[in-house]
Amino acid sequence: MSNLEKIQKVMRVLQILSKIILILAIVGLVLTSVGAILVASDVLNTENQFLHFLSAAAEITKGQLVGTLLAAAASLLFGGIFTAFVYRYFTAELKEGTPFTSAGADRIKQLGIMQIVLAVVSAAITDGIYEKIGLSEWNRFDDAGGITLGICLILIAMVVRYGAELEHKKQS
């Protein structure tokens, strides 16, 4: 088995994993959004055992619970958006048969930039929500990992572009 075949197998596994993560992000987004709507509309209230447990254990109000669910939904939304583009990258790469193309390098660079932007926007929104509901000490979303991942993707894009140039020279 050649190195390219090994890379393609890994890419196929990563494509499947990204699809699973995307599905989980969508399910989580729907559940947190529905939960926030149900709590906000008093369908779920402190009389329910589950919410009574949460409000007693965490000492949070209904508004704070809705805000926490909305912050989680926002985080899942931005994670899902990025994961959808990652899945698209793996699909395109598998179709091309090699990661070492100029188009592939451009897609990886776009993923890196997108990850940085989405990490900053997600952090700003979740920070704003937690500040608004008075639970800023609960917010542990700094998204430094997302920014670091974005930078690493941009660097990987440079390596892939170099590999594409070597492939082009080899074919010429």
PDB file of C-alpha atoms in Angstrom:
ATOM      1  CA  MET A   1       0.000   0.000   0.000  1.00  0.00           C
ATOM      2  CA  SER A   2       1.460   3.334  -1.068  1.00  0.00           C
ATOM      3  CA  ASN A   3       1.587   6.422   1.110  1.00  0.00           C
ATOM      4  CA  LEU A   4      -1.068   8.091  -1.045  1.00  0.00           C
ATOM      5  CA  GLU A   5      -3.404   5.137  -0.492  1.00  0.00           C
ATOM      6  CA  LYS A   6      -2.820   5.404   3.259  1.00  0.00           C
ATOM      7  CA  ILE A   7      -3.540   9.137   3.135  1.00  0.00           C
ATOM      8  CA  GLN A   8      -6.752   8.509   1.200  1.00  0.00           C
ATOM      9  CA  LYS A   9      -7.907   5.923   3.760  1.00  0.00           C
ATOM     10  CA  VAL A  10      -7.263   8.399   6.566  1.00  0.00           C
ATOM     11  CA  MET A  11      -9.121  11.083   4.605  1.00  0.00           C
ATOM     12  CA  ARG A  12     -12.104   8.749   4.201  1.00  0.00           C
ATOM     13  CA  VAL A  13     -12.137   8.049   7.957  1.00  0.00           C
ATOM     14  CA  LEU A  14     -11.900  11.784   8.691  1.00  0.00           C
ATOM     15  CA  GLN A  15     -14.736  12.447   6.249  1.00  0.00           C
ATOM     16  CA  ILE A  16     -16.928   9.945   8.100  1.00  0.00           C
ATOM     17  CA  LEU A  17     -15.954  11.397  11.490  1.00  0.00           C
ATOM     18  CA  SER A  18     -16.693  14.927  10.319  1.00  0.00           C
ATOM     19  CA  LYS A  19     -20.129  13.814   9.137  1.00  0.00           C
ATOM     20  CA  ILE A  20     -20.824  12.211  12.527  1.00  0.00           C
ATOM     21  CA  ILE A  21     -19.674  15.358  14.330  1.00  0.00           C
ATOM     22  CA  LEU A  22     -21.849  17.483  12.040  1.00  0.00           C
ATOM     23  CA  ILE A  23     -24.888  15.328  12.814  1.00  0.00           C
ATOM     24  CA  LEU A  24     -24.182  15.527  16.547  1.00  0.00           C
ATOM     25  CA  ALA A  25     -23.797  19.323  16.331  1.00  0.00           C
ATOM     26  CA  ILE A  26     -27.140  19.609  14.520  1.00  0.00           C
ATOM     27  CA  VAL A  27     -28.866  17.367  17.087  1.00  0.00           C
ATOM     28  CA  GLY A  28     -27.309  19.347  19.934  1.00  0.00           C
ATOM     29  CA  LEU A  29     -28.331  22.633  18.329  1.00  0.00           C
ATOM     30  CA  VAL A  30     -31.927  21.458  17.945  1.00  0.00           C
ATOM     31  CA  LEU A  31     -32.100  20.086  21.501  1.00  0.00           C
ATOM     32  CA  THR A  32     -30.627  23.199  23.127  1.00  0.00           C
ATOM     33  CA  SER A  33     -32.821  25.496  21.022  1.00  0.00           C
ATOM     34  CA  VAL A  34     -35.981  23.519  21.794  1.00  0.00           C
ATOM     35  CA  GLY A  35     -34.991  23.403  25.458  1.00  0.00           C
ATOM     36  CA  ALA A  36     -34.508  27.181  25.526  1.00  0.00           C
ATOM     37  CA  ILE A  37     -37.891  27.712  23.832  1.00  0.00           C
ATOM     38  CA  LEU A  38     -39.656  25.340  26.234  1.00  0.00           C
ATOM     39  CA  VAL A  39     -38.106  26.981  29.290  1.00  0.00           C
ATOM     40  CA  ALA A  40     -38.792  30.497  27.994  1.00  0.00           C
ATOM     41  CA  SER A  41     -42.436  29.646  27.246  1.00  0.00           C
ATOM     42  CA  ASP A  42     -42.914  28.040  30.699  1.00  0.00           C
ATOM     43  CA  VAL A  43     -43.681  24.597  29.252  1.00  0.00           C
ATOM     44  CA  LEU A  44     -40.701  23.492  31.317  1.00  0.00           C
ATOM     45  CA  ASN A  45     -40.623  25.342  34.617  1.00  0.00           C
ATOM     46  CA  THR A  46     -39.228  24.967  38.109  1.00  0.00           C
ATOM     47  CA  GLU A  47     -42.159  22.718  39.053  1.00  0.00           C
ATOM     48  CA  ASN A  48     -40.672  20.028  36.768  1.00  0.00           C
ATOM     49  CA  GLN A  49     -38.298  17.778  38.672  1.00  0.00           C
ATOM     50  CA  PHE A  50     -35.461  18.240  36.195  1.00  0.00           C
ATOM     51  CA  LEU A  51     -35.561  22.017  36.172  1.00  0.00           C
ATOM     52  CA  HIS A  52     -36.085  22.177  39.926  1.00  0.00           C
ATOM     53  CA  PHE A  53     -32.934  20.098  40.336  1.00  0.00           C
ATOM     54  CA  LEU A  54     -31.027  22.430  38.003  1.00  0.00           C
ATOM     55  CA  SER A  55     -32.244  25.633  39.591  1.00  0.00           C
ATOM     56  CA  ALA A  56     -31.604  24.316  43.122  1.00  0.00           C
ATOM     57  CA  ALA A  57     -28.191  22.765  42.396  1.00  0.00           C
ATOM     58  CA  ALA A  58     -26.839  25.506  40.172  1.00  0.00           C
ATOM     59  CA  GLU A  59     -28.800  28.342  41.771  1.00  0.00           C
ATOM     60  CA  ILE A  60     -29.814  29.838  38.438  1.00  0.00           C
ATOM     61  CA  THR A  61     -32.969  31.585  37.356  1.00  0.00           C
ATOM     62  CA  LYS A  62     -35.187  30.772  34.402  1.00  0.00           C
ATOM     63  CA  GLY A  63     -33.621  33.589  32.367  1.00  0.00           C
ATOM     64  CA  GLN A  64     -30.138  32.364  33.163  1.00  0.00           C
ATOM     65  CA  LEU A  65     -31.061  28.831  32.115  1.00  0.00           C
ATOM     66  CA  VAL A  66     -32.472  30.117  28.820  1.00  0.00           C
ATOM     67  CA  GLY A  67     -29.300  32.168  28.290  1.00  0.00           C
ATOM     68  CA  THR A  68     -27.055  29.201  29.028  1.00  0.00           C
ATOM     69  CA  LEU A  69     -28.984  27.053  26.549  1.00  0.00           C
ATOM     70  CA  LEU A  70     -28.778  29.800  23.925  1.00  0.00           C
ATOM     71  CA  ALA A  71     -25.017  30.152  24.465  1.00  0.00           C
ATOM     72  CA  ALA A  72     -24.629  26.395  23.997  1.00  0.00           C
ATOM     73  CA  ALA A  73     -26.795  26.551  20.862  1.00  0.00           C
ATOM     74  CA  ALA A  74     -24.667  29.378  19.433  1.00  0.00           C
ATOM     75  CA  SER A  75     -21.481  27.443  20.115  1.00  0.00           C
ATOM     76  CA  LEU A  76     -22.939  24.327  18.465  1.00  0.00           C
ATOM     77  CA  LEU A  77     -24.115  26.384  15.487  1.00  0.00           C
ATOM     78  CA  PHE A  78     -20.672  27.801  14.773  1.00  0.00           C
ATOM     79  CA  GLY A  79     -19.016  24.422  15.361  1.00  0.00           C
ATOM     80  CA  GLY A  80     -21.507  22.832  12.983  1.00  0.00           C
ATOM     81  CA  ILE A  81     -20.862  25.440  10.298  1.00  0.00           C
ATOM     82  CA  PHE A  82     -17.136  24.784  10.448  1.00  0.00           C
ATOM     83  CA  THR A  83     -17.655  21.014  10.481  1.00  0.00           C
ATOM     84  CA  ALA A  84     -19.852  21.236   7.374  1.00  0.00           C
ATOM     85  CA  PHE A  85     -17.014  22.950   5.510  1.00  0.00           C
ATOM     86  CA  VAL A  86     -14.524  20.374   6.807  1.00  0.00           C
ATOM     87  CA  TYR A  87     -16.784  17.610   5.484  1.00  0.00           C
ATOM     88  CA  ARG A  88     -16.944  19.405   2.129  1.00  0.00           C
ATOM     89  CA  TYR A  89     -13.131  19.605   2.056  1.00  0.00           C
ATOM     90  CA  PHE A  90     -12.739  15.847   2.645  1.00  0.00           C
ATOM     91  CA  THR A  91     -15.346  15.076  -0.012  1.00  0.00           C
ATOM     92  CA  ALA A  92     -13.533  17.252  -2.577  1.00  0.00           C
ATOM     93  CA  GLU A  93     -10.134  15.851  -1.621  1.00  0.00           C
ATOM     94  CA  LEU A  94     -11.323  12.268  -2.035  1.00  0.00           C
ATOM     95  CA  LYS A  95     -12.770  13.156  -5.425  1.00  0.00           C
ATOM     96  CA  GLU A  96      -9.437  14.688  -6.533  1.00  0.00           C
ATOM     97  CA  GLY A  97      -7.530  11.640  -5.297  1.00  0.00           C
ATOM     98  CA  THR A  98      -4.735  13.597  -3.609  1.00  0.00           C
ATOM     99  CA  PRO A  99      -4.489  16.371  -1.029  1.00  0.00           C
ATOM    100  CA  PHE A 100      -1.600  17.948  -2.933  1.00  0.00           C
ATOM    101  CA  THR A 101      -3.437  20.286  -5.283  1.00  0.00           C
ATOM    102  CA  SER A 102      -3.559  24.065  -5.437  1.00  0.00           C
ATOM    103  CA  ALA A 103      -7.341  23.953  -5.020  1.00  0.00           C
ATOM    104  CA  GLY A 104      -6.927  21.748  -1.947  1.00  0.00           C
ATOM    105  CA  ALA A 105      -4.396  24.148  -0.472  1.00  0.00           C
ATOM    106  CA  ASP A 106      -6.806  27.033  -1.080  1.00  0.00           C
ATOM    107  CA  ARG A 107      -9.630  25.139   0.642  1.00  0.00           C
ATOM    108  CA  ILE A 108      -7.431  24.371   3.667  1.00  0.00           C
ATOM    109  CA  LYS A 109      -6.392  28.025   3.885  1.00  0.00           C
ATOM    110  CA  GLN A 110     -10.062  29.073   3.719  1.00  0.00           C
ATOM    111  CA  LEU A 111     -10.839  26.579   6.491  1.00  0.00           C
ATOM    112  CA  GLY A 112      -8.100  28.130   8.618  1.00  0.00           C
ATOM    113  CA  ILE A 113      -9.366  31.659   8.106  1.00  0.00           C
ATOM    114  CA  MET A 114     -12.953  30.530   8.676  1.00  0.00           C
ATOM    115  CA  GLN A 115     -11.994  28.765  11.899  1.00  0.00           C
ATOM    116  CA  ILE A 116     -10.311  31.881  13.257  1.00  0.00           C
ATOM    117  CA  VAL A 117     -13.281  34.097  12.370  1.00  0.00           C
ATOM    118  CA  LEU A 118     -15.878  31.643  13.688  1.00  0.00           C
ATOM    119  CA  ALA A 119     -13.927  31.151  16.929  1.00  0.00           C
ATOM    120  CA  VAL A 120     -13.802  34.898  17.558  1.00  0.00           C
ATOM    121  CA  VAL A 121     -17.482  35.434  16.655  1.00  0.00           C
ATOM    122  CA  SER A 122     -18.587  32.441  18.739  1.00  0.00           C
ATOM    123  CA  ALA A 123     -16.583  33.646  21.733  1.00  0.00           C
ATOM    124  CA  ALA A 124     -17.988  37.167  21.402  1.00  0.00           C
ATOM    125  CA  ILE A 125     -21.566  35.920  21.243  1.00  0.00           C
ATOM    126  CA  THR A 126     -21.238  33.490  24.149  1.00  0.00           C
ATOM    127  CA  ASP A 127     -19.397  36.133  26.191  1.00  0.00           C
ATOM    128  CA  GLY A 128     -22.208  38.589  25.458  1.00  0.00           C
ATOM    129  CA  ILE A 129     -24.903  36.116  26.449  1.00  0.00           C
ATOM    130  CA  TYR A 130     -23.202  35.150  29.704  1.00  0.00           C
ATOM    131  CA  GLU A 131     -22.558  38.797  30.543  1.00  0.00           C
ATOM    132  CA  LYS A 132     -26.206  39.666  29.823  1.00  0.00           C
ATOM    133  CA  ILE A 133     -27.569  36.916  32.095  1.00  0.00           C
ATOM    134  CA  GLY A 134     -25.112  37.714  34.885  1.00  0.00           C
ATOM    135  CA  LEU A 135     -23.158  34.472  34.725  1.00  0.00           C
ATOM    136  CA  SER A 136     -19.900  35.710  33.240  1.00  0.00           C
ATOM    137  CA  GLU A 137     -17.981  33.587  35.772  1.00  0.00           C
ATOM    138  CA  TRP A 138     -19.571  30.477  34.184  1.00  0.00           C
ATOM    139  CA  ASN A 139     -18.189  31.281  30.761  1.00  0.00           C
ATOM    140  CA  ARG A 140     -15.171  29.150  30.041  1.00  0.00           C
ATOM    141  CA  PHE A 141     -15.212  29.688  26.252  1.00  0.00           C
ATOM    142  CA  ASP A 142     -11.982  31.407  25.320  1.00  0.00           C
ATOM    143  CA  ASP A 143     -11.707  29.685  21.906  1.00  0.00           C
ATOM    144  CA  ALA A 144      -7.938  29.984  21.921  1.00  0.00           C
ATOM    145  CA  GLY A 145      -7.903  26.397  20.647  1.00  0.00           C
ATOM    146  CA  GLY A 146     -10.030  27.414  17.676  1.00  0.00           C
ATOM    147  CA  ILE A 147      -7.685  30.250  16.796  1.00  0.00           C
ATOM    148  CA  THR A 148      -4.686  27.951  17.156  1.00  0.00           C
ATOM    149  CA  LEU A 149      -6.377  25.363  14.922  1.00  0.00           C
ATOM    150  CA  GLY A 150      -7.016  28.070  12.312  1.00  0.00           C
ATOM    151  CA  ILE A 151      -3.362  29.101  12.334  1.00  0.00           C
ATOM    152  CA  CYS A 152      -2.279  25.452  12.025  1.00  0.00           C
ATOM    153  CA  LEU A 153      -4.616  24.963   9.063  1.00  0.00           C
ATOM    154  CA  ILE A 154      -3.101  27.972   7.314  1.00  0.00           C
ATOM    155  CA  LEU A 155       0.373  26.511   7.886  1.00  0.00           C
ATOM    156  CA  ILE A 156      -0.781  23.096   6.629  1.00  0.00           C
ATOM    157  CA  ALA A 157      -2.128  24.814   3.526  1.00  0.00           C
ATOM    158  CA  MET A 158       1.380  26.134   2.844  1.00  0.00           C
ATOM    159  CA  VAL A 159       2.794  22.601   3.109  1.00  0.00           C
ATOM    160  CA  VAL A 160       0.064  21.220   0.830  1.00  0.00           C
ATOM    161  CA  ARG A 161       0.725  23.995  -1.702  1.00  0.00           C
ATOM    162  CA  TYR A 162       4.428  23.096  -1.668  1.00  0.00           C
ATOM    163  CA  GLY A 163       3.497  19.434  -2.238  1.00  0.00           C
ATOM    164  CA  ALA A 164       1.272  20.488  -5.139  1.00  0.00           C
ATOM    165  CA  GLU A 165       4.157  22.447  -6.667  1.00  0.00           C
ATOM    166  CA  LEU A 166       6.432  19.395  -6.358  1.00  0.00           C
ATOM    167  CA  GLU A 167       3.780  17.212  -7.986  1.00  0.00           C
ATOM    168  CA  HIS A 168       3.442  19.717 -10.810  1.00  0.00           C
ATOM    169  CA  LYS A 169       7.220  19.798 -11.353  1.00  0.00           C
ATOM    170  CA  LYS A 170       7.346  16.004 -11.296  1.00  0.00           C
ATOM    171  CA  GLN A 171       4.633  15.763 -13.957  1.00  0.00           C
ATOM    172  CA  SER A 172       6.268  18.414 -16.180  1.00  0.00           C
TER     173      SER A 172
END
